[in-house]
Short mmCIF file of C-alpha atoms in Angstrom, two decimals:
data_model
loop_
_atom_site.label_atom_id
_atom_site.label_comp_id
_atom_site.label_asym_id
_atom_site.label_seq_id
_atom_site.Cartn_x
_atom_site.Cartn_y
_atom_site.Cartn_z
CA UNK A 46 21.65 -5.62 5.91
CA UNK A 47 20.09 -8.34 3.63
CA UNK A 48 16.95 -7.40 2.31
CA UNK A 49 13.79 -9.32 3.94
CA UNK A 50 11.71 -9.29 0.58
CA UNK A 51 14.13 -10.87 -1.50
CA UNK A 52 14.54 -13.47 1.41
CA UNK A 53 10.84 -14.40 1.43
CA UNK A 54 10.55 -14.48 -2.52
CA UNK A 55 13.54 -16.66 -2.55
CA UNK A 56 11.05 -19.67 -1.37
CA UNK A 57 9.70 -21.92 -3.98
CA UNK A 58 6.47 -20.91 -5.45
CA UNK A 59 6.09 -17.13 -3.55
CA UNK A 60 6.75 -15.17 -6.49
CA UNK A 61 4.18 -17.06 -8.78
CA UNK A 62 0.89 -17.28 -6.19
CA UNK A 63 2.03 -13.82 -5.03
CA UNK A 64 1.70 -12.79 -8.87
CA UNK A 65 -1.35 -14.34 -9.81
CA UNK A 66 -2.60 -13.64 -6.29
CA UNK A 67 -2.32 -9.70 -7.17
CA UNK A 68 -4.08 -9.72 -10.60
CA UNK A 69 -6.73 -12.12 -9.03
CA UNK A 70 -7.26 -9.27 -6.32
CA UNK A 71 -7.42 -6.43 -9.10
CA UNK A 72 -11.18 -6.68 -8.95
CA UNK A 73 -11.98 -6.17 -5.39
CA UNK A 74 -10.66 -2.13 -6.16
CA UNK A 75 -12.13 -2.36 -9.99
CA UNK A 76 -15.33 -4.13 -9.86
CA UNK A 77 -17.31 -1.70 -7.41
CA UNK A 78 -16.37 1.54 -9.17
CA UNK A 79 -16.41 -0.31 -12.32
CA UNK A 80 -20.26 -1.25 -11.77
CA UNK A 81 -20.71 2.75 -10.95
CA UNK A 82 -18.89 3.87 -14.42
CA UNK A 83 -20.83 1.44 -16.62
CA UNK A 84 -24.19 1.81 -15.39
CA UNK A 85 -24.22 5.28 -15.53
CA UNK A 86 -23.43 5.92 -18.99
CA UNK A 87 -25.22 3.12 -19.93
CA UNK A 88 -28.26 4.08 -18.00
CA UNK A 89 -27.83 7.66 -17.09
CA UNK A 90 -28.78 7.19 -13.39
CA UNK A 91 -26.49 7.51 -10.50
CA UNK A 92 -28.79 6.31 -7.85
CA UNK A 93 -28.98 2.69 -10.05
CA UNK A 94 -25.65 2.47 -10.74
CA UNK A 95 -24.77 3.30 -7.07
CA UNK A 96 -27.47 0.13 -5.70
CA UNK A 97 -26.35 -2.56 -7.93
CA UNK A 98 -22.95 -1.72 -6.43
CA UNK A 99 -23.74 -1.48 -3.05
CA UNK A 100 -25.66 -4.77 -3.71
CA UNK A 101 -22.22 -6.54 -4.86
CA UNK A 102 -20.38 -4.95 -1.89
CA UNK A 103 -22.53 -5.51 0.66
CA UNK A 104 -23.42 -8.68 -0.31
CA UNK A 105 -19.84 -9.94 -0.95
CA UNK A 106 -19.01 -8.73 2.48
CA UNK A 107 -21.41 -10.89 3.85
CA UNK A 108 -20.64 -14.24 1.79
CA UNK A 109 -17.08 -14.17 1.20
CA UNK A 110 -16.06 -14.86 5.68
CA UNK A 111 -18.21 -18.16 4.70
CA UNK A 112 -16.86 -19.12 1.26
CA UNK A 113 -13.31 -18.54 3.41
CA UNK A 114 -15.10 -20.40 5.57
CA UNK A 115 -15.30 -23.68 3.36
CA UNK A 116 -11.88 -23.20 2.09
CA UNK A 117 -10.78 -23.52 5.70
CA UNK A 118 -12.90 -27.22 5.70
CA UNK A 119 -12.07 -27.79 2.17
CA UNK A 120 -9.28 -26.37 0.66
CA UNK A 121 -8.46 -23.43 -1.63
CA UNK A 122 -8.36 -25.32 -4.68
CA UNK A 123 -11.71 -27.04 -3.79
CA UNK A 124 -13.57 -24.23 -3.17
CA UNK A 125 -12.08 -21.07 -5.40
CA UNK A 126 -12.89 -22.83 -8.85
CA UNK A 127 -16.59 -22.63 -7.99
CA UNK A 128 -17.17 -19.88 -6.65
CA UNK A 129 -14.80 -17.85 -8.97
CA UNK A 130 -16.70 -19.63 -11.79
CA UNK A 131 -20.07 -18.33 -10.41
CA UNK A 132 -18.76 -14.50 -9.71
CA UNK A 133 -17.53 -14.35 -13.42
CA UNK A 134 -20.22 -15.76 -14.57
CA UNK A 135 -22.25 -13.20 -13.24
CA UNK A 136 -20.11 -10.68 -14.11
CA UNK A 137 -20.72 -11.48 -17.65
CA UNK A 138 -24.22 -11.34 -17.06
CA UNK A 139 -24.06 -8.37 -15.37
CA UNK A 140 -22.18 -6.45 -18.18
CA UNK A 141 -24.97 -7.92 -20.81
CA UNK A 142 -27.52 -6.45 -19.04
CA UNK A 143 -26.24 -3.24 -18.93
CA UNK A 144 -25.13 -3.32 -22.90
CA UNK A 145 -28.60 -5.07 -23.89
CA UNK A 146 -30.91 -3.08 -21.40
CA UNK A 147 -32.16 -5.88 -19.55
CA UNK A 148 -34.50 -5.20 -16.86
CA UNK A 149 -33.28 -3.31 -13.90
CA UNK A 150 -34.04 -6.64 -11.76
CA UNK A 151 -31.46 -8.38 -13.43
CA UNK A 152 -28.66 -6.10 -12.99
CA UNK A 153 -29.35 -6.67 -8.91
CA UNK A 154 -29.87 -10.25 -9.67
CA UNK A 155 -26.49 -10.68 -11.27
CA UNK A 156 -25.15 -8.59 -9.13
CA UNK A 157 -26.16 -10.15 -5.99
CA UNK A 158 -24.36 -13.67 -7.37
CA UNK A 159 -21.36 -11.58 -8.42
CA UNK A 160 -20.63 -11.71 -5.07
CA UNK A 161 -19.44 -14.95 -5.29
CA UNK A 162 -16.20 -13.59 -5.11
CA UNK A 163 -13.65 -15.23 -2.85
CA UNK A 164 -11.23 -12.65 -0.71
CA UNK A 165 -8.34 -12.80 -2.44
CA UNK A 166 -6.02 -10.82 0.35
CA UNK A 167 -6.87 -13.70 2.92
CA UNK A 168 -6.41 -16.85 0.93
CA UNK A 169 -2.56 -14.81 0.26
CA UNK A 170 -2.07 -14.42 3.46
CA UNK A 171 -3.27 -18.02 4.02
CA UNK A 172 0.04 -19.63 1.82
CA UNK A 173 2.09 -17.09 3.45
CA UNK A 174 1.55 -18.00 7.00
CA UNK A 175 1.66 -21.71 5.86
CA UNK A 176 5.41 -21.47 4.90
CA UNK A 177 6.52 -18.54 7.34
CA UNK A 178 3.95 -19.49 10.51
CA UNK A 179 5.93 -18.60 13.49
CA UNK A 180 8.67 -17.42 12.07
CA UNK A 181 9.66 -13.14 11.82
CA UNK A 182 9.64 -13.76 7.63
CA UNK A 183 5.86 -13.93 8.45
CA UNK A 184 5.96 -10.11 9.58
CA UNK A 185 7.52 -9.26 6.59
CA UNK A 186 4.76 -10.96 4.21
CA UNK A 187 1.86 -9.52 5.82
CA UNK A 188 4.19 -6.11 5.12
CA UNK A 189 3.99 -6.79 1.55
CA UNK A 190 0.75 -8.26 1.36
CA UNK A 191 -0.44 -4.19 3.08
CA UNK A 192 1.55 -2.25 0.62
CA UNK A 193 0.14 -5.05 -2.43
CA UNK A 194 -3.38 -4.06 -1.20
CA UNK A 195 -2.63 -0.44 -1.09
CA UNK A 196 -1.41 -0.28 -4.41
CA UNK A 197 -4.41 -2.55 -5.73
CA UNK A 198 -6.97 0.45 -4.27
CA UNK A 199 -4.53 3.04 -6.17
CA UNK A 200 -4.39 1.69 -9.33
CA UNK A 201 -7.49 -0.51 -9.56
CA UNK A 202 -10.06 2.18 -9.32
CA UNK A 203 -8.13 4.35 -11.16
CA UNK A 204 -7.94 1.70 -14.19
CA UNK A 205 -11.57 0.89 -14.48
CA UNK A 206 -12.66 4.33 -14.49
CA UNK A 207 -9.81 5.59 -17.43
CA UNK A 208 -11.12 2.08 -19.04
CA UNK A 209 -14.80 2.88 -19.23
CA UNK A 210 -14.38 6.41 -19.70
CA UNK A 211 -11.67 5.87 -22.72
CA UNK A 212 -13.21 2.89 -24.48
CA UNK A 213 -16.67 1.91 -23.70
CA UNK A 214 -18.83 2.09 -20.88
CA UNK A 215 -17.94 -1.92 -20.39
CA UNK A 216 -14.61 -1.91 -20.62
CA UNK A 217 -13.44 -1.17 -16.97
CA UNK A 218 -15.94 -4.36 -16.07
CA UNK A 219 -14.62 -6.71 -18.82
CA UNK A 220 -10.89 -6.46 -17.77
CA UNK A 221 -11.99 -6.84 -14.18
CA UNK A 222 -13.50 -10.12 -14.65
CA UNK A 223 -11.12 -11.33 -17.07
CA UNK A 224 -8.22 -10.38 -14.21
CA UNK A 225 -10.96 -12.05 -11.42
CA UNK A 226 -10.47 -15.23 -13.90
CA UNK A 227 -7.11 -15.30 -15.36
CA UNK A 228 -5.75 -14.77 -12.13
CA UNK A 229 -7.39 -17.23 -9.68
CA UNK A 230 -6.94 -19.86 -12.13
CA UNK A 231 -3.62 -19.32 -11.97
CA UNK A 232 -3.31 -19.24 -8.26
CA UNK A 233 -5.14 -22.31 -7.86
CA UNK A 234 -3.16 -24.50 -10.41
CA UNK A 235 -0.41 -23.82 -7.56
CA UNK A 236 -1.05 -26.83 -5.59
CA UNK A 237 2.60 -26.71 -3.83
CA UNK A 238 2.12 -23.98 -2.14
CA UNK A 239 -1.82 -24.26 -0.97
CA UNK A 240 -2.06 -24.29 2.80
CA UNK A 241 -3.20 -28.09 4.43
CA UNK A 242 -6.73 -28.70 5.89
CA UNK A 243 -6.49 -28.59 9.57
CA UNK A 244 -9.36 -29.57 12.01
CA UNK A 245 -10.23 -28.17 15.27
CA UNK A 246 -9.75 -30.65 17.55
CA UNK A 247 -12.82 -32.63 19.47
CA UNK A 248 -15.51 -33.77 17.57
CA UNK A 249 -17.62 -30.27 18.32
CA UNK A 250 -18.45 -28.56 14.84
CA UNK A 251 -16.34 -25.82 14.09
CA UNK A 252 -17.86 -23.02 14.42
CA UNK A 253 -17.62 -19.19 13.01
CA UNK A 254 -14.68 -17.18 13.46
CA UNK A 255 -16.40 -14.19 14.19
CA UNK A 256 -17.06 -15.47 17.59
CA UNK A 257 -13.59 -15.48 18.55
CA UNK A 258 -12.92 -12.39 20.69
CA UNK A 259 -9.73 -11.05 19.21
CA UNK A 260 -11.21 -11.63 15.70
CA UNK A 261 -14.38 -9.07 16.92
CA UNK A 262 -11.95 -6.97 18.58
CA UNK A 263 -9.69 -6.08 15.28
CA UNK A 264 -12.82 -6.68 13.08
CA UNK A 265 -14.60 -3.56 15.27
CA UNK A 266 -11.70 -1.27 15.06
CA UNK A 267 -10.86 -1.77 11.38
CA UNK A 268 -14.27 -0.83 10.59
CA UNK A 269 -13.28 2.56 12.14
CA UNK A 270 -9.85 2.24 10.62
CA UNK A 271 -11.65 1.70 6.92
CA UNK A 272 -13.82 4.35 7.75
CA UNK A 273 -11.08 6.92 8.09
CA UNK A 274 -9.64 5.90 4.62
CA UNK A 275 -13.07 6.05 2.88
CA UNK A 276 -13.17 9.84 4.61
CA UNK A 277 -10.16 11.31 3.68
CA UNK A 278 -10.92 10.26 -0.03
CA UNK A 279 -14.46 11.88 0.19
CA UNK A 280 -13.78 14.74 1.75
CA UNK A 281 -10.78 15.59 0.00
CA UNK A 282 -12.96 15.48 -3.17
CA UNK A 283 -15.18 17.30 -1.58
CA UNK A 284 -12.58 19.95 -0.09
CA UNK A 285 -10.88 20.53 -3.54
CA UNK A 286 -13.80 21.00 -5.34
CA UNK A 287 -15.09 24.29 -3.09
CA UNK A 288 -11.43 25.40 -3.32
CA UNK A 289 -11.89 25.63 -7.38
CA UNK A 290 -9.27 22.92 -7.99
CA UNK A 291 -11.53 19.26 -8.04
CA UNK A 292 -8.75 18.19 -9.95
CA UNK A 293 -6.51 18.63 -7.24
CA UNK A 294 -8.10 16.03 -5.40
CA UNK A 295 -6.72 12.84 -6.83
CA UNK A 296 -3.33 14.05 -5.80
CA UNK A 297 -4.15 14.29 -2.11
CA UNK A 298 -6.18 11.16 -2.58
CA UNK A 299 -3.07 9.49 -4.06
CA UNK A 300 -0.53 11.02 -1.76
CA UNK A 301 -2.41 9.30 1.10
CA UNK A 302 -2.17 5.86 -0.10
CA UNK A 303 1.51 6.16 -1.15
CA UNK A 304 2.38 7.32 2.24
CA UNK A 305 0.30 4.03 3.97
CA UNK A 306 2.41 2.49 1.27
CA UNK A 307 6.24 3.58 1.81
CA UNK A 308 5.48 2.91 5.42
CA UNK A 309 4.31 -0.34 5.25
CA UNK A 310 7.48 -1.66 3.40
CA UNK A 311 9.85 -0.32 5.95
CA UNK A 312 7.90 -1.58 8.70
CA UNK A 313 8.22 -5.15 6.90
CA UNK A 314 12.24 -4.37 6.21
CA UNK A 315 12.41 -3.47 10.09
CA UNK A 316 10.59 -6.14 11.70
CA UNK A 317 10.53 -4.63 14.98
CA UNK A 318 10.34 -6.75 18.03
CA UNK A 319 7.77 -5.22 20.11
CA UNK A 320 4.70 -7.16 20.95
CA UNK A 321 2.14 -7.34 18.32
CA UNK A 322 -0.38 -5.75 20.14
CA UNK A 323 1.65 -3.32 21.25
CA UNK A 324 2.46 -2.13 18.11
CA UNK A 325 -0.92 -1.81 17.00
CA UNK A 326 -2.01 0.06 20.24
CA UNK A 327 1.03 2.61 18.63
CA UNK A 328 -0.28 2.16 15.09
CA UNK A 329 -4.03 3.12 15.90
CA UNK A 330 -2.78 5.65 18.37
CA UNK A 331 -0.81 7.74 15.30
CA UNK A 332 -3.64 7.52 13.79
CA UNK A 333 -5.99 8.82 15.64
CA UNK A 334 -3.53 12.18 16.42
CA UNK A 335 -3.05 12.88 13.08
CA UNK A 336 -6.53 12.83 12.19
CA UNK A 337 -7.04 15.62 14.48
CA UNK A 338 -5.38 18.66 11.97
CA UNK A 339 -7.42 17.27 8.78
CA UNK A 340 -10.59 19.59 9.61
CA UNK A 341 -8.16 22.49 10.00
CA UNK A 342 -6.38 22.08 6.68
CA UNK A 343 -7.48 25.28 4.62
CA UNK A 344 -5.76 24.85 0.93
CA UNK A 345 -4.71 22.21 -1.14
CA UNK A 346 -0.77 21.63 0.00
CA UNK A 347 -2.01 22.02 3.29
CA UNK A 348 -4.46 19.46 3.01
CA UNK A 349 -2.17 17.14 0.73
CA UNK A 350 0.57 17.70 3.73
CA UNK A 351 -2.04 16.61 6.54
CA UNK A 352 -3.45 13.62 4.36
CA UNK A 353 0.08 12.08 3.79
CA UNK A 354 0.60 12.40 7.56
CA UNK A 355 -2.67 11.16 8.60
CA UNK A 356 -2.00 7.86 6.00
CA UNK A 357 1.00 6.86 7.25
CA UNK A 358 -0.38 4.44 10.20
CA UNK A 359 -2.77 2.81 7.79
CA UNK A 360 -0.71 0.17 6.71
CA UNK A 361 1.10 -0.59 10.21
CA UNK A 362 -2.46 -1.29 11.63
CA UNK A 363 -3.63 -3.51 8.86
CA UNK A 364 0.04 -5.41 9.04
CA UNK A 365 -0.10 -5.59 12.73
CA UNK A 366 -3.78 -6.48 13.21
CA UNK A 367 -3.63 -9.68 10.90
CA UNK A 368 0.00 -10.74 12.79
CA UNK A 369 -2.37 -10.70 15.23
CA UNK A 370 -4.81 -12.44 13.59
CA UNK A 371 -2.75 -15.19 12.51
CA UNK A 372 -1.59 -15.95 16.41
CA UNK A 373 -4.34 -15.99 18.01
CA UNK A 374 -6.60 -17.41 16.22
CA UNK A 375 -6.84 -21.34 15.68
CA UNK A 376 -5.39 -23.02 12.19
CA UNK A 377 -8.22 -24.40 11.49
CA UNK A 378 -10.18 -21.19 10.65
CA UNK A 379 -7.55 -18.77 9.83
CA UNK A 380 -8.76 -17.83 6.19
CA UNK A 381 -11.80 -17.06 8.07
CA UNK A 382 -10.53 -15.34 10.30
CA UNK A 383 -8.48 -13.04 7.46
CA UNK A 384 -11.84 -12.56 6.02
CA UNK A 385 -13.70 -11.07 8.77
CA UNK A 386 -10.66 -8.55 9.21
CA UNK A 387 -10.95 -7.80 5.29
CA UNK A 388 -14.87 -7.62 5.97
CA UNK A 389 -14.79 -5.38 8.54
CA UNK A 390 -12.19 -2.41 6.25
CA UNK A 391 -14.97 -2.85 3.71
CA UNK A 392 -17.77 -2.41 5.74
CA UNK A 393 -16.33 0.85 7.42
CA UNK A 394 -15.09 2.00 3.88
CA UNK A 395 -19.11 2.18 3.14
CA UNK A 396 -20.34 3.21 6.32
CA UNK A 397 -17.31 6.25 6.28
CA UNK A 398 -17.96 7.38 2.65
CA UNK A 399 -22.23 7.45 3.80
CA UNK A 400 -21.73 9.62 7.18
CA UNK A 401 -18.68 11.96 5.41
CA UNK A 402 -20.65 12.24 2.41
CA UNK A 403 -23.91 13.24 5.10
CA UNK A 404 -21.60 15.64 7.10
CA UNK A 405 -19.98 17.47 4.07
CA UNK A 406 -24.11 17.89 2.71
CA UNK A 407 -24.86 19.17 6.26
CA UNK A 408 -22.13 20.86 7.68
CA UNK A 409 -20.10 21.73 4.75
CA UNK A 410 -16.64 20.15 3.07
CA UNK A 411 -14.45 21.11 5.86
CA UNK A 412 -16.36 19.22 8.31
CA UNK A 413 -16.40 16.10 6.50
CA UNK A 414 -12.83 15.01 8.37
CA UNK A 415 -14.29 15.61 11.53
CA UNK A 416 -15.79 11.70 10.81
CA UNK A 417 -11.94 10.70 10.48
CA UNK A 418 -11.17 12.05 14.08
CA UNK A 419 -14.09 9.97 15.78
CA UNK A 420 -13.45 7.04 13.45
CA UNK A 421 -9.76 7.26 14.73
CA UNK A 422 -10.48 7.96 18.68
CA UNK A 423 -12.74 4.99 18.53
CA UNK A 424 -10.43 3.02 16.59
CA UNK A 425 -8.03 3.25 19.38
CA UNK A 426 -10.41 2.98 22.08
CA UNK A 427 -11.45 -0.06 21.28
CA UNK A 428 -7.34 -1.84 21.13
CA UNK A 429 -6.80 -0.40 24.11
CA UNK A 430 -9.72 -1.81 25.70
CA UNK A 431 -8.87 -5.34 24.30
CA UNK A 432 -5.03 -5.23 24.94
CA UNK A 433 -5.45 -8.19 27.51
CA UNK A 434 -7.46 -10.07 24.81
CA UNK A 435 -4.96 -9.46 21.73
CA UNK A 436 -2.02 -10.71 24.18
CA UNK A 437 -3.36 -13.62 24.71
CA UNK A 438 -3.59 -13.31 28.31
CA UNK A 439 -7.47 -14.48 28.83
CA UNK A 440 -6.42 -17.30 26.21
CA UNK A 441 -5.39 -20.77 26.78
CA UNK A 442 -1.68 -20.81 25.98
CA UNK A 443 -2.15 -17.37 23.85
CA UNK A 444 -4.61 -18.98 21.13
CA UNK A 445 -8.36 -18.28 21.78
CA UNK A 446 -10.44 -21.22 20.74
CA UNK A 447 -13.90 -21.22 20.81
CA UNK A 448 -15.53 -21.99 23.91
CA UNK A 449 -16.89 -25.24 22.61
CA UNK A 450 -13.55 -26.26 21.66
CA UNK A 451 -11.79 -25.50 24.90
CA UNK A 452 -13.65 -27.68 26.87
#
């Protein structure tokens, strides 16, 4: 059997945008950890250093569906060199504050532009469904574009930490922003392979993306998906550390991404057939079973063991929810659309790290996972209950324009 990722890097251009594309990406693991490493040794105080990041994150989450937004009007090239421009920028400023011991203020204030940053996974995913749009190589991409993404969260936060702890407090920031830069320049000098500007059709205004209903279905249940992953790495941390080996817990942390990982390249190699929705209804189903033996895992290889079987449906769902994504939703706002799926993992990353972090304080370490097995049930819940939607069956002709559009 030929091997579908050599096929797909054997068009023009892939291997270069899907390089810089990756080292662009670096920061959306680095910078957010990165902020936490620098600000407390440079400051000494967690609850700072743990605001100005939540400012970036939650304030990125919020601006980057519209700055995919524009690209969708625009272009990539168009819009990326600004607004990358402005989030490195502000990076810079950011870092200075911290090594010079500017007022607090500024640290949110240059955080809060910081989150300039574009969403690097969508505008990817953008040039690959430009060359491979309706066509199974498509599959495949969004396969590697999963496991790219899962290996980005392994190794990114992982790398600013070591940095800052190693060097200097600024270091993990510094090669984060010079990655942020480096590496969207690069991918926008790639004109060849930059998706064209579509227009919905009509002269209505386009409107969000968000109000598309499959978008807001998949949106909804990655934030429980994304709050599942933020859980397991919380509560293992949290597990390990009563069980005398906190050291122990970036193994289980890193065994769970590496399973999400192997499975989400031989899900791309298979390509299987079933309907898209279908497989996610699977996907999110796996899921949400092996969640259920996490709050019952006692040691460490029993807990490693459970978290490797619990990962193993994370990358299926994201790989299967933006197929989904990318079908139903109209050309015209498709980086958009991306976004608000992207949006919607971060958002339950945060809100799943807050509640596991409350329940482990509460109820103790153990119970932390029990967040996983509702984040999972409702995950599930809420594809099933938009299976008619996600087939395109209360679309016109499988896409679901707005309602503006489709009149």
């Amino acid at each position: 059997m030929s091997n579908p990722y050599k096929q797909i890097f054997s068009v023009p251009g892939t291997k270069a945008f899907s390089a810089a594309g990756f080292l662009a990406r670096l920061p959306i693991a680095m910078a957010p950890i990165g902020i936490v490493a620098m600000l407390s040794q440079t400051h000494g105080e967690y609850w700072l250093a743990g605001a100005v990041s939540a400012t970036y994150a939650l304030t990125n989450a919020l601006i980057a569906p519209q700055i995919s937004r524009a690209v969708d009007r625009f272009g990539q090239s168009v819009v990326l060199a600004p607004t990358t421009t402005i989030s490195v920028l502000a990076f810079l400023a950011l870092i200075a504050a911290a090594n010079q011991s500017w007022p607090t203020w500024t640290l949110f204030a240059a955080a809060f532009l910081a989150a300039a940053m574009p969403s690097m996974p969508a505008m990817l995913r953008a040039r690959w469904t430009e060359i491979f749009r309706d066509r199974p190589e498509l599959n495949t991409a969004f396969a590697f574009e999963s496991a790219a993404d899962e290996l980005v969260y392994i190794a990114g936060a992982s790398l600013s930490v070591g940095l800052a702890v190693a060097l200097f407090p600024e270091a993990g920031m510094l090669i984060s922003t010079a990655f942020l830069a480096l590496g969207t320049l690069a991918f926008v000098l790639q004109r060849a392979t930059e998706p064209a500007v579509r227009h919905v059709a009509g002269s209505t205004p386009q409107k969000s993306a968000i109000r598309l209903r499959p978008v807001q279905i998949i949106t909804l249940a990655l934030v429980f998906v994304g709050a599942t992953f933020a859980t397991a790495e919380v509560s293992a941390v949290a597990i390990t550390k009563d069980l005398g080996q906190p050291n122990a817990a970036s193994v289980v942390i890193g065994v769970y991404a590496i399973g999400s990982f192997v499975v989400g390249l031989v899900l791309g190699a298979l390509n299987p057939k079933l309907a898209l929705q279908k497989q996610l209804m699977i996907a999110v189903t796996i899921l949400a079973l092996t969640a259920l033996p996490l709050p019952f895992a006692g040691t460490v290889p029993l807990l490693a063991i459970a978290v490797f079987v619990s990962g193993v449906a994370i990358s299926p769902t994201f790989i299967t929810a933006f197929g989904i994504v990318e079908r139903r939703v109209p050309e015209a706002m498709l980086t958009e659309g991306i976004t608000w799926v992207t949006t919607g993992i971060g958002i339950g990353m945060a809100l799943g790290a807050f509640v596991a972090g409350w329940a482990v304080d509460t109820f103790g370490s153990q119970n932390g996972f029990w967040v996983s097995v509702v984040a999972g049930l409702s995950a599930a819940l809420t594809i099933a209950i938009g299976q008619r939607t996600l087939a395109g069956e209360d679309c016109d002709g499988g896409v679901c324009p707005l309602p503006q559009a489709a009149e």
